[in-house]
CSV table of C-alpha atoms in Angstrom, one decimal:
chain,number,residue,atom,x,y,z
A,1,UNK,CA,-3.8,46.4,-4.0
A,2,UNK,CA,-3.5,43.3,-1.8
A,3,UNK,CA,-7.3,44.4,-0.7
A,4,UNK,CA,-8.4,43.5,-4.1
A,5,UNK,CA,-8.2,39.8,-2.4
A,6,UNK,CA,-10.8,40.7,0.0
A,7,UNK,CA,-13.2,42.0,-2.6
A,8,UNK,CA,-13.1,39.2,-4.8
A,9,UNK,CA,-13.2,36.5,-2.0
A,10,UNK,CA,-16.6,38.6,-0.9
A,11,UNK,CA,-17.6,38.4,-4.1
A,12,UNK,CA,-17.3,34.7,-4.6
A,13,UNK,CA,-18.5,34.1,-0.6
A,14,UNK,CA,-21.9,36.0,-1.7
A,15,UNK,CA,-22.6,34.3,-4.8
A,16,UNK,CA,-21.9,30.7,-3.7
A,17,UNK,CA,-24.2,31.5,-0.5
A,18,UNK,CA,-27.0,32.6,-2.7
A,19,UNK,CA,-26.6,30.0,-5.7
A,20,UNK,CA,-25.7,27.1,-2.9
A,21,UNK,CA,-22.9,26.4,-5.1
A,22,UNK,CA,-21.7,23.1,-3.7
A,23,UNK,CA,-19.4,21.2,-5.1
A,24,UNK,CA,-19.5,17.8,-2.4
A,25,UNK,CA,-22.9,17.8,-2.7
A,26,UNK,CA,-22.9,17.9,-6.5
A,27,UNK,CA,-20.1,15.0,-6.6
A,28,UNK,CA,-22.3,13.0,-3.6
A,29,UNK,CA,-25.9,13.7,-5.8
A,30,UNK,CA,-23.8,12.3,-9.0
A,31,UNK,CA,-23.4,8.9,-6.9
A,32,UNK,CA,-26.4,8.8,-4.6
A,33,UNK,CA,-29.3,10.5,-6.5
A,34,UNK,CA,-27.8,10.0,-10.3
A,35,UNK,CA,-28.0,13.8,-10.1
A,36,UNK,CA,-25.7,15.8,-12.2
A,37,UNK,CA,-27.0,19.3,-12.5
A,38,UNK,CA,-23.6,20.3,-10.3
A,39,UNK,CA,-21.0,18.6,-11.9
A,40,UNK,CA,-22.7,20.7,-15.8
A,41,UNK,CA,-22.2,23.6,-13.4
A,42,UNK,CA,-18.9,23.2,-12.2
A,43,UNK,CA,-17.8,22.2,-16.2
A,44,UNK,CA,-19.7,26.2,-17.0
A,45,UNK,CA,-17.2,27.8,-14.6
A,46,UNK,CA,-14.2,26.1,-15.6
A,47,UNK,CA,-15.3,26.8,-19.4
A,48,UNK,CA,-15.7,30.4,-18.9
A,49,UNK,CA,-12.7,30.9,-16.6
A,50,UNK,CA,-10.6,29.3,-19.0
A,51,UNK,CA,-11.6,31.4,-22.1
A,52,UNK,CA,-11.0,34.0,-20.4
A,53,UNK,CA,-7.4,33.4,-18.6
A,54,UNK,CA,-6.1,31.7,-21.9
A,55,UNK,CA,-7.3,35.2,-24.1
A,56,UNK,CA,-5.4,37.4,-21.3
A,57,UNK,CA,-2.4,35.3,-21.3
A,58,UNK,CA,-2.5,35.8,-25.5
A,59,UNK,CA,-2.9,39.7,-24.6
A,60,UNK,CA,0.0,39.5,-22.7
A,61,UNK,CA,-1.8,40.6,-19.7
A,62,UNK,CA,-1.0,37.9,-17.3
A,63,UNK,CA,1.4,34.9,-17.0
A,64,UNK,CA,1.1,31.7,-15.9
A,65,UNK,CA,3.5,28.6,-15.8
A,66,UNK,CA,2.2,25.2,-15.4
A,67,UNK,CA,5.2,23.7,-13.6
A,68,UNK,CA,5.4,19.8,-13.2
A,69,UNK,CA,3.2,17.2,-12.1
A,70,UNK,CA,3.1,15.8,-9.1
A,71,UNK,CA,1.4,12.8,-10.0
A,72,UNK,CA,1.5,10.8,-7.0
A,73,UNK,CA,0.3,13.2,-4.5
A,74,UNK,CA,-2.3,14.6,-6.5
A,75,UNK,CA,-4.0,11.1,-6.8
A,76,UNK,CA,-3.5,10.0,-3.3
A,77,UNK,CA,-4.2,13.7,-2.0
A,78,UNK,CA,-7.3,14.0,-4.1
A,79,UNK,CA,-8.8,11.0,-3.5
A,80,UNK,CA,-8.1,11.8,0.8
A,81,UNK,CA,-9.5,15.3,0.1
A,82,UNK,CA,-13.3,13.5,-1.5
A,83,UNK,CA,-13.5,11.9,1.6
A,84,UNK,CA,-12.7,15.0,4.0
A,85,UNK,CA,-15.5,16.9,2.4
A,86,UNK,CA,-18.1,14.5,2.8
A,87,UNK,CA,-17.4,14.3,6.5
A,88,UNK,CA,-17.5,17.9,7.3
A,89,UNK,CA,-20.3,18.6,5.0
A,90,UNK,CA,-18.8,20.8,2.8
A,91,UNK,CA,-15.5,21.6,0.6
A,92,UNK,CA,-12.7,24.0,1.9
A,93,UNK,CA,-14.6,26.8,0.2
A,94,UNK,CA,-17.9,25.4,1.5
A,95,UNK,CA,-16.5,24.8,4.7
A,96,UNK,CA,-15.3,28.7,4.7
A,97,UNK,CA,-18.3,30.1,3.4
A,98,UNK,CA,-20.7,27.9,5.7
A,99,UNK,CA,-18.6,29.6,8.9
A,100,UNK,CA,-20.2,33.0,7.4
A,101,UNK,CA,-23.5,31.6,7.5
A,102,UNK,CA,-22.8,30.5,11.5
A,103,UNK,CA,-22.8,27.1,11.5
A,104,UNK,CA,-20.1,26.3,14.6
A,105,UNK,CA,-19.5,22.7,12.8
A,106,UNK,CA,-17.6,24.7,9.7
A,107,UNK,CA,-15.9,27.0,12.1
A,108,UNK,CA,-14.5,23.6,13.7
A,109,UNK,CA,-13.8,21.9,10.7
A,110,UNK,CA,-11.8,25.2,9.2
A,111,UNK,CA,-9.8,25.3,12.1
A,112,UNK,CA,-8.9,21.4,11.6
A,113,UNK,CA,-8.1,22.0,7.8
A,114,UNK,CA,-6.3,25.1,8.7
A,115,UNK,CA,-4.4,22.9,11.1
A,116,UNK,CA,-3.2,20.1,8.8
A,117,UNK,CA,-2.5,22.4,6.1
A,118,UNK,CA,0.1,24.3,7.9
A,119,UNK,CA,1.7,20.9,9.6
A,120,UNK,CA,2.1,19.9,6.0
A,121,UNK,CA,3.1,23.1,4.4
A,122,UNK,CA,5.7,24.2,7.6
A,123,UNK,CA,5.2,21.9,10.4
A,124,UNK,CA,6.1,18.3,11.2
A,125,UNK,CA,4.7,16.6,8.2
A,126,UNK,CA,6.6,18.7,5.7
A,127,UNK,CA,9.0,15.7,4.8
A,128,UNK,CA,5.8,13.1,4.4
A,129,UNK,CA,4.7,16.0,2.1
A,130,UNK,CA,8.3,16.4,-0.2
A,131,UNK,CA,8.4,12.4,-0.1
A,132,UNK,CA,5.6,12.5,-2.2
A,133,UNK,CA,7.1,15.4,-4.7
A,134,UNK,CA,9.4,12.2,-5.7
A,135,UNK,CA,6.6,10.9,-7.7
A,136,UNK,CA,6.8,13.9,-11.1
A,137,UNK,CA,6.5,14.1,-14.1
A,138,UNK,CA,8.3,17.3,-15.8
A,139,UNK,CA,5.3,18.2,-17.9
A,140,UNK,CA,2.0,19.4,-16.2
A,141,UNK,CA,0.6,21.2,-19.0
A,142,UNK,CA,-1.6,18.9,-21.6
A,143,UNK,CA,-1.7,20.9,-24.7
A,144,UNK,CA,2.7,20.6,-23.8
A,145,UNK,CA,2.3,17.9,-23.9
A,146,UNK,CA,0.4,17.2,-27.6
A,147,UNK,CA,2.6,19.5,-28.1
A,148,UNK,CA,-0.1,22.1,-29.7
A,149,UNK,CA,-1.9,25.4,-28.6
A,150,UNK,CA,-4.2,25.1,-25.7
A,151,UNK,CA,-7.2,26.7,-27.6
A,152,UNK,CA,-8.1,22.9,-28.9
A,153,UNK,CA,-8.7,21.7,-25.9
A,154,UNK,CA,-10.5,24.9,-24.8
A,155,UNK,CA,-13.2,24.5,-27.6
A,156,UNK,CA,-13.7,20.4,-27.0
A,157,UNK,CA,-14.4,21.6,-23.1
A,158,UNK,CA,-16.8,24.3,-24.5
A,159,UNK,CA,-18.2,22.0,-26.9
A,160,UNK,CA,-18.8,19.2,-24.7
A,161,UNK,CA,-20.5,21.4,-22.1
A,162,UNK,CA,-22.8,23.2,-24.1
A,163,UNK,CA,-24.0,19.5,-25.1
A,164,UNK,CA,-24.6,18.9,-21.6
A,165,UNK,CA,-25.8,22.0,-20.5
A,166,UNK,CA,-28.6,22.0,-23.4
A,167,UNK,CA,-29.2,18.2,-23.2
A,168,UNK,CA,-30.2,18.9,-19.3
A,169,UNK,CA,-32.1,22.0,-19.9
A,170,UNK,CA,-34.1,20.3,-22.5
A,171,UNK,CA,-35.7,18.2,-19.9
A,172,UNK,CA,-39.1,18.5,-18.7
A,173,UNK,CA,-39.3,20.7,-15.8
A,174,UNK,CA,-41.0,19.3,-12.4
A,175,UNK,CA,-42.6,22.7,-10.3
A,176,UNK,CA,-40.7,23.1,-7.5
A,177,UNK,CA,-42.6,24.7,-4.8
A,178,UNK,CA,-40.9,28.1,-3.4
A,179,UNK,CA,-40.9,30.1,0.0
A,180,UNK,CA,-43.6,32.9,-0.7
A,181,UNK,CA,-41.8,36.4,-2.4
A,182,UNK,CA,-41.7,39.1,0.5
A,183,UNK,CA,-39.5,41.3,-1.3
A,184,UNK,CA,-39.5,42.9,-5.0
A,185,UNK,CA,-37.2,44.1,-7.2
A,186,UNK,CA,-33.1,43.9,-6.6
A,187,UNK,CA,-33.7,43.0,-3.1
A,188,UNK,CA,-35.8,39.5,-4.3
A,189,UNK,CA,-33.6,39.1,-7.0
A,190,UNK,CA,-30.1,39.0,-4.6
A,191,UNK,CA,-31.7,37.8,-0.7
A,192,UNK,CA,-34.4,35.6,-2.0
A,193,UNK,CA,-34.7,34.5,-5.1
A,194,UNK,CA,-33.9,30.8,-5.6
A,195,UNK,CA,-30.4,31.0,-8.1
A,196,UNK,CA,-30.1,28.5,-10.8
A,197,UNK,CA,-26.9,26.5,-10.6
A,198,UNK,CA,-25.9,27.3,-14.3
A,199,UNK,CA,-26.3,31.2,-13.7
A,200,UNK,CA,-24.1,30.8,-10.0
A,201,UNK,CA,-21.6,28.9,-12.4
A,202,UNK,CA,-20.9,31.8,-14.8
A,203,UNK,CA,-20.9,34.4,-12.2
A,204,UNK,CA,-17.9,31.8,-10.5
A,205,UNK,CA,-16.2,31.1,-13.4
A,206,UNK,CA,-16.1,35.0,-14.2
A,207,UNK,CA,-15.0,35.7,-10.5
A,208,UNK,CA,-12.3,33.2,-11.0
A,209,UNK,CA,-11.0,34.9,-13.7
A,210,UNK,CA,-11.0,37.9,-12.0
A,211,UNK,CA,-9.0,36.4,-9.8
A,212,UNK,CA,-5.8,35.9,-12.6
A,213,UNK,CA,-5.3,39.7,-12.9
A,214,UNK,CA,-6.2,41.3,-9.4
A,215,UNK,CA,-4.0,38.3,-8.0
A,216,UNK,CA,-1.0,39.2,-10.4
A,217,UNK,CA,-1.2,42.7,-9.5
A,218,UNK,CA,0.1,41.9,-6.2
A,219,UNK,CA,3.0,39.8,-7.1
A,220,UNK,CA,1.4,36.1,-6.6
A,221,UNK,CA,1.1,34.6,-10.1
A,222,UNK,CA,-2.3,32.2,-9.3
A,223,UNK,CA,-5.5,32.5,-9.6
A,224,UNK,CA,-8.1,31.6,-6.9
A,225,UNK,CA,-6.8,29.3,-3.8
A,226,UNK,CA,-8.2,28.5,-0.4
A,227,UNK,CA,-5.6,25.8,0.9
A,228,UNK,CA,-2.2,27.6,1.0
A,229,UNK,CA,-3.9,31.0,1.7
A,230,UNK,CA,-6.3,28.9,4.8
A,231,UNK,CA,-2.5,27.9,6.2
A,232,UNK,CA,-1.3,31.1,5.8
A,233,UNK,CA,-3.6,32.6,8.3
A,234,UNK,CA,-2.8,30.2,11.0
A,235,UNK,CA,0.9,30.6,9.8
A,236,UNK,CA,0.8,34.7,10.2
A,237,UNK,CA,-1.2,34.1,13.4
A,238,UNK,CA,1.1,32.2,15.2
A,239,UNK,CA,3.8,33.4,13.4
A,240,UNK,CA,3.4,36.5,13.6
A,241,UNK,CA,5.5,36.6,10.0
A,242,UNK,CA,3.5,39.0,7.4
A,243,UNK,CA,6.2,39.6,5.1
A,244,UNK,CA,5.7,35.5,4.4
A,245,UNK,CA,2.2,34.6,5.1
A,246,UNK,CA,-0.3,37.6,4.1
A,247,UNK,CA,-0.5,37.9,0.5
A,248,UNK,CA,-3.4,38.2,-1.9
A,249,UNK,CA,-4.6,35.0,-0.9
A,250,UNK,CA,-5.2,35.4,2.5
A,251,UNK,CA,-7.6,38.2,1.7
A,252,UNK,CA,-9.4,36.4,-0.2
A,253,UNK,CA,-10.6,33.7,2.0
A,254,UNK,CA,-11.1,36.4,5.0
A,255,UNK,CA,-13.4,38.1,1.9
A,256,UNK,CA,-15.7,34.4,1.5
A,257,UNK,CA,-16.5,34.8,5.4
A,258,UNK,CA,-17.7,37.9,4.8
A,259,UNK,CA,-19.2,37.9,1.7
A,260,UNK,CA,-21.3,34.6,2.7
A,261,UNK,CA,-22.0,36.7,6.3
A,262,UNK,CA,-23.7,39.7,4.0
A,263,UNK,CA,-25.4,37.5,1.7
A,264,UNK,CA,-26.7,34.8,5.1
A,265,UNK,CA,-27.7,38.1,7.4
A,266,UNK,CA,-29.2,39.9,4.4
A,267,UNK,CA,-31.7,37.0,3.5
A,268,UNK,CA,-32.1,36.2,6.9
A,269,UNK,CA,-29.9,33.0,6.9
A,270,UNK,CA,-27.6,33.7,9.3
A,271,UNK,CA,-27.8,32.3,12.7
A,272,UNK,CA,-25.1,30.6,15.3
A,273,UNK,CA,-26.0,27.0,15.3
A,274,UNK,CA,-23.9,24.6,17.2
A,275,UNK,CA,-23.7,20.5,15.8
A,276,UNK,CA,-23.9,17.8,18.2
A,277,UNK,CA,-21.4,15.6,19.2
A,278,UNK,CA,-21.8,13.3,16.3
A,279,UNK,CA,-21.4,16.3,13.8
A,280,UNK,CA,-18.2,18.0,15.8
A,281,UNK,CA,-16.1,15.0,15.7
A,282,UNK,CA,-17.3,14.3,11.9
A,283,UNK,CA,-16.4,17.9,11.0
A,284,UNK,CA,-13.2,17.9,12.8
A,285,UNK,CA,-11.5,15.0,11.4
A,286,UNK,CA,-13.2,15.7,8.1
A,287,UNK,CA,-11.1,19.3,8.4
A,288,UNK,CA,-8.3,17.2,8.9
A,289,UNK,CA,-8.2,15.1,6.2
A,290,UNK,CA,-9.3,18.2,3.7
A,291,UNK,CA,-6.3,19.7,4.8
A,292,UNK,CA,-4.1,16.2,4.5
A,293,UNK,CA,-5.3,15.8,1.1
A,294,UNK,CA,-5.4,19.6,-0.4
A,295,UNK,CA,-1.8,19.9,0.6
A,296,UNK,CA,-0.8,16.7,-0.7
A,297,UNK,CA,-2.4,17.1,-3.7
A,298,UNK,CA,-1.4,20.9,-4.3
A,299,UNK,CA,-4.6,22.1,-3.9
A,300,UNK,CA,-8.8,21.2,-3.7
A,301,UNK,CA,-11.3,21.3,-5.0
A,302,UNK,CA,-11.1,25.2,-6.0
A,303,UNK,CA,-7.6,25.1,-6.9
A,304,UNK,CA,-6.9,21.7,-8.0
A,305,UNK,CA,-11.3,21.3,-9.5
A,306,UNK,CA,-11.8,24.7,-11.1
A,307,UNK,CA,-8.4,26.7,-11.3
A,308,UNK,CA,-6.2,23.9,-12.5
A,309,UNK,CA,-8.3,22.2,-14.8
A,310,UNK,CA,-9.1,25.6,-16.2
A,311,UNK,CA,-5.7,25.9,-17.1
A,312,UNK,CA,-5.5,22.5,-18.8
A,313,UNK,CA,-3.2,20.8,-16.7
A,314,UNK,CA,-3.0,17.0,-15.7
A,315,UNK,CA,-2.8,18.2,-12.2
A,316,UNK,CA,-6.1,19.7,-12.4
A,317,UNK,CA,-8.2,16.9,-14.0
A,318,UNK,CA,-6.1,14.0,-12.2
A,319,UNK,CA,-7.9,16.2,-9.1
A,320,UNK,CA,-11.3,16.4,-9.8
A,321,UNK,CA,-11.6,12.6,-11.1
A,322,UNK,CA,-9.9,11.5,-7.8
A,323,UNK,CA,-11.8,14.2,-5.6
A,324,UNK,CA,-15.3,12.9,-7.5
A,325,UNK,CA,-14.1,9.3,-6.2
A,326,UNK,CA,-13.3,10.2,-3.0
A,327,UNK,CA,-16.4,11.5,-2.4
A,328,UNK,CA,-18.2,8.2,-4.0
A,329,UNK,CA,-16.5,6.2,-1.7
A,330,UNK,CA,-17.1,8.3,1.3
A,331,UNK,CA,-21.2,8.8,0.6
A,332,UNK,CA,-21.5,4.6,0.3
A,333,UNK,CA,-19.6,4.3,3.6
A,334,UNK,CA,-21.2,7.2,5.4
A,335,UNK,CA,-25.3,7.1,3.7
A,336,UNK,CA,-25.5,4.2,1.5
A,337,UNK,CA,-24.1,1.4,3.7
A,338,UNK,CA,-25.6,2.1,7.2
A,339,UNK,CA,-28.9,1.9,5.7
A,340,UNK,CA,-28.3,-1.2,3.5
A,341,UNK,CA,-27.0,-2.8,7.7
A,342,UNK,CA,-30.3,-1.3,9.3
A,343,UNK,CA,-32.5,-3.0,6.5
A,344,UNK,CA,-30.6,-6.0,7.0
A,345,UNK,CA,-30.9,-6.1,10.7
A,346,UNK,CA,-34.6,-5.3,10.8
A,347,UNK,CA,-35.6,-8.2,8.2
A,348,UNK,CA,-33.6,-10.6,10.8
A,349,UNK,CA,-35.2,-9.5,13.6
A,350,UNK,CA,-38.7,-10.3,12.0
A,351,UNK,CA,-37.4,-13.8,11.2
A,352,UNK,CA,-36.1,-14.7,14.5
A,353,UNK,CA,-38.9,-13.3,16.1
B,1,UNK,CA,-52.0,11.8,10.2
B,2,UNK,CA,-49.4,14.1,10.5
B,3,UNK,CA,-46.1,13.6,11.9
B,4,UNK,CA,-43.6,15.4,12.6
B,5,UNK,CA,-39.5,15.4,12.3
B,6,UNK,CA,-37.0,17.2,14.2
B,7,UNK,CA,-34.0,17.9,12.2
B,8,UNK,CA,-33.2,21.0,14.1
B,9,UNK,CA,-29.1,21.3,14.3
B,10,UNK,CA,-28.1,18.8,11.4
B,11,UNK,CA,-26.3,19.6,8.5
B,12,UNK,CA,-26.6,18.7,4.9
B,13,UNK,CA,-27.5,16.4,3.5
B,14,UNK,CA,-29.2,14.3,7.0
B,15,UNK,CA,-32.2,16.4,6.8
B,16,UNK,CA,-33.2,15.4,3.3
B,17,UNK,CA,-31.8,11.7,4.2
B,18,UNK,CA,-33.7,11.3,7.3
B,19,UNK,CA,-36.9,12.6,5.8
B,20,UNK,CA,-36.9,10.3,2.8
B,21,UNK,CA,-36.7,7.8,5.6
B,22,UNK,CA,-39.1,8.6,7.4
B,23,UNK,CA,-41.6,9.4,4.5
B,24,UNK,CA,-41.7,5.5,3.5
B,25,UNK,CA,-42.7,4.2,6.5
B,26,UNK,CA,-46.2,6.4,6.3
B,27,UNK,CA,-49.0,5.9,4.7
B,28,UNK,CA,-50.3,7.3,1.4
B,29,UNK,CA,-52.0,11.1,2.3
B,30,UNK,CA,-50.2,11.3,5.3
B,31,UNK,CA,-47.9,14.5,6.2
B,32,UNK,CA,-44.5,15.0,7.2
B,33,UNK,CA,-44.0,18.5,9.4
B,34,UNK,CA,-40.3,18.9,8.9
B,35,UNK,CA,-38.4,21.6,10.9
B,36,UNK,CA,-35.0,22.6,9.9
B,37,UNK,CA,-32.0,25.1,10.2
B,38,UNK,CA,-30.0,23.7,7.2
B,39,UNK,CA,-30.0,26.5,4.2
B,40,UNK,CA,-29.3,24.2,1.4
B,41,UNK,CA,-32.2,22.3,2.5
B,42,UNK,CA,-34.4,24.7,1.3
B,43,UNK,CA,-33.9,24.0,-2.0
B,44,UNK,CA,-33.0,20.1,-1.6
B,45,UNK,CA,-36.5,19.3,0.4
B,46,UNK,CA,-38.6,20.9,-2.0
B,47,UNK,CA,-37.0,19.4,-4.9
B,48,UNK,CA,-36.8,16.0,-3.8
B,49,UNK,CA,-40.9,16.3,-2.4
B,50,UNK,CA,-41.7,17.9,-6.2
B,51,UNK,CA,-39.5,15.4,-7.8
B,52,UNK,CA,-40.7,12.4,-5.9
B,53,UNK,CA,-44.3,13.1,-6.5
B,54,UNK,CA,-45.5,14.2,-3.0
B,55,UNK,CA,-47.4,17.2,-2.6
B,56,UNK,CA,-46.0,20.9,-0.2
B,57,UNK,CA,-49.1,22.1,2.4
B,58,UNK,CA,-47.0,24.3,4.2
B,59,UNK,CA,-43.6,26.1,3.5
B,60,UNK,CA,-42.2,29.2,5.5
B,61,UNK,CA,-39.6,30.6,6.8
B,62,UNK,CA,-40.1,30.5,11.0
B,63,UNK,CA,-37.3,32.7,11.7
B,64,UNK,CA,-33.5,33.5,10.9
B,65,UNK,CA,-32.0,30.5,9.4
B,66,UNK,CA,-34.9,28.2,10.4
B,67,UNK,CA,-38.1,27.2,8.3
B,68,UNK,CA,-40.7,24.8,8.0
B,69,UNK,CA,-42.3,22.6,5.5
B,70,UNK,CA,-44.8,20.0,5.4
B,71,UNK,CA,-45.0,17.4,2.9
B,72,UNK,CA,-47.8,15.3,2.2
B,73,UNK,CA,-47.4,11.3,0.7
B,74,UNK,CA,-48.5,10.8,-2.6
């Protein structure tokens, strides 16, 4: 059963290598380029995934306890996390899914954020970690806290991005110019064809609901998670502990890297490409603070962004704002404000010349 | 005129950054050859060039996980 993991992590690898689903580009776009066609996506995933847990938790078919809310952590952790992914180009399930594609920079930052989680979740840092847990509040769930169902909430998220999603769609389209079709039929359609954000968001948020059940089966009451499960492998590897450390979880990030390798080889976007020294030092301490953050904050962008928000808890949307701001203040320090210097320096240069 | 930009190596989002940098200091009807291995740039280059005006002369794919495409300066 504990395989299951590995399908569903290859299904989510393959689809977010073919859709490009990006989630610290789509916060960076929202700040640099006023672009906000991956944030609609990202609200389409968490929409879908959260219709669909909260109607299998009424069937009775899976459980799911909010716990309390770590408020502190989940700000500071969150907001560490944002700028982690800008530095190594990609979030913990970009970063896992961009190793599949060969690019040596993700391999390096992976390790990093593999590294930090596990020194926060069992090595040295462990009580920096619990000095944070201080800071909670007993109540993570919101509708708890209005004290009313959750379904509410679930239609003003459904309502609010169906608004969006039609207001962008309504827009006049700009022709974007495509690579030339060499294939037909199923084989265009999955290693080709360019995939529209808001179709990669359902198939997500319907993976990540997937996730609930499959997950359950197996004993560990979550839904999709890349942080604990991405310590757990260095754990069980060093370890050498399986009875702790491999669990659903850990199948399903070992099944991104290889659903993201089928989907990269198959459209012939696979290739070994090594980053200069610029980019290896960027990735690696970018790995480190993803894995500072997510393990601070109980989770990134995929756990804390999509899962946790999906489930209506402060936790989760506490995370995404602070992730989104991370990220903002990241993208002026690392593209905005270099540029803004060189501009500067050139227009002194022609004076003093 | 054409010129030409190596971006060969670099991840997201520099290839897209360094040729919208590039593109301003040329002259209208001039083209940009831009080589890269980065596959989100395949859709970000295209999209920015389409969205920004310019015209594509040239798009392919060169081999696994690299392509080309030339943009020309509106």
């Amino acid at each position: 059963m504990i395989f299951t993991g590995l399908l569903c992590g290859a299904l989510l690898g393959f689809v977010m290598q073919r859709g490009r689903f990006c989630l610290t580009g789509g916060f960076r776009d929202m700040f640099l380029t006023k672009d906000y066609r991956m944030f609609y996506a990202l609200l389409i995933a968490i929409a879908i995934q959260s219709i669909g847990v909260f109607a299998l938790i009424q069937l009775g078919l899976i459980e799911f306890k909010a716990g309390a809310f770590a408020w502190l952590g989940t700000i500071i952790g969150s907001f560490i996390f944002g700028i982690g992914i800008v530095l190594s180009g990609g979030c913990a399930t970009g970063t896992w899914y961009r190793a599949g594609e060969g690019l040596i920079g993700s391999w390096i930052a992976l390790f990093a954020y593999m590294l930090m989680s596990a020194v926060m979740k069992s090595g040295v840092l462990v009580p920096l970690n619990d000095a944070f847990k201080v800071y909670t509040l007993p109540t993570n769930s919101i509708p708890a806290t209005f004290g009313i169902s959750v379904w509410p909430f679930i239609l003003i998220l459904a309502a609010v991005t169906i608004y969006l999603v039609v207001k962008h769609l309504r827009k006049p389209k700009v022709a974007i110019p495509a690579l030339r079709a060499k294939r037909s039929g199923l084989s265009h359609l999955l290693f080709e064809k360019r995939w529209h954000p808001f179709v990669t968001a359902i198939l997500v948020g319907l993976i990540a609901m997937l996730a609930w059940p499959l997950s359950e089966a197996t004993g560990r009451m979550s839904g999709l998670g890349i942080t604990t499960p991405s310590a757990n492998v260095l754990q069980y590897l060093i370890t050498g502990n399986s009875e702790k450390y491999v669990n659903w979880g850990v199948f399903l990030v070992l099944g991104i890297l290889i659903g993201s390798f089928i989907a990269a080889k198959a459209s012939r976007e696979f290739r070994f490409r090594a980053p200069d020294a610029k980019t290896t030092i960027s990735s690696f301490s970018g790995g480190i603070l993803m894995g500072f953050g997510a393990s601070l904050a109980g989770g990134c962008s995929i756990g804390n962004g999509l899962v946790m928000t999906a489930m209506m808890t402060w936790q989760g949307w506490t995370s995404l704002l602070f992730i989104i701001l991370g990220t903002w203040t990241a993208s002026y320090f690392v593209y905005v404000r270099p540029r803004v210097q060189a501009k500067k320096q050139q227009s002194t240069s022609i004076t003093t010349a | 005129m054409q010129h030409k930009l190596a971006v060969l190596g670099m991840v997201c989002p520099f290839p897209l950054i360094e040729a919208k940098e590039k593109i301003e200091t040329l002259s209208s009807g001039d083209e940009l050859v831009i080589d890269f291995d980065c596959t989100q740039a395949t859709e970000s280059i295209p999209r920015w060039a389409a969205e920004s005006g310019h015209s594509i002369t040239n798009y392919e794919q060169l081999d696994d996980a690299s392509w080309t495409i030339t943009v020309k300066k509106k």
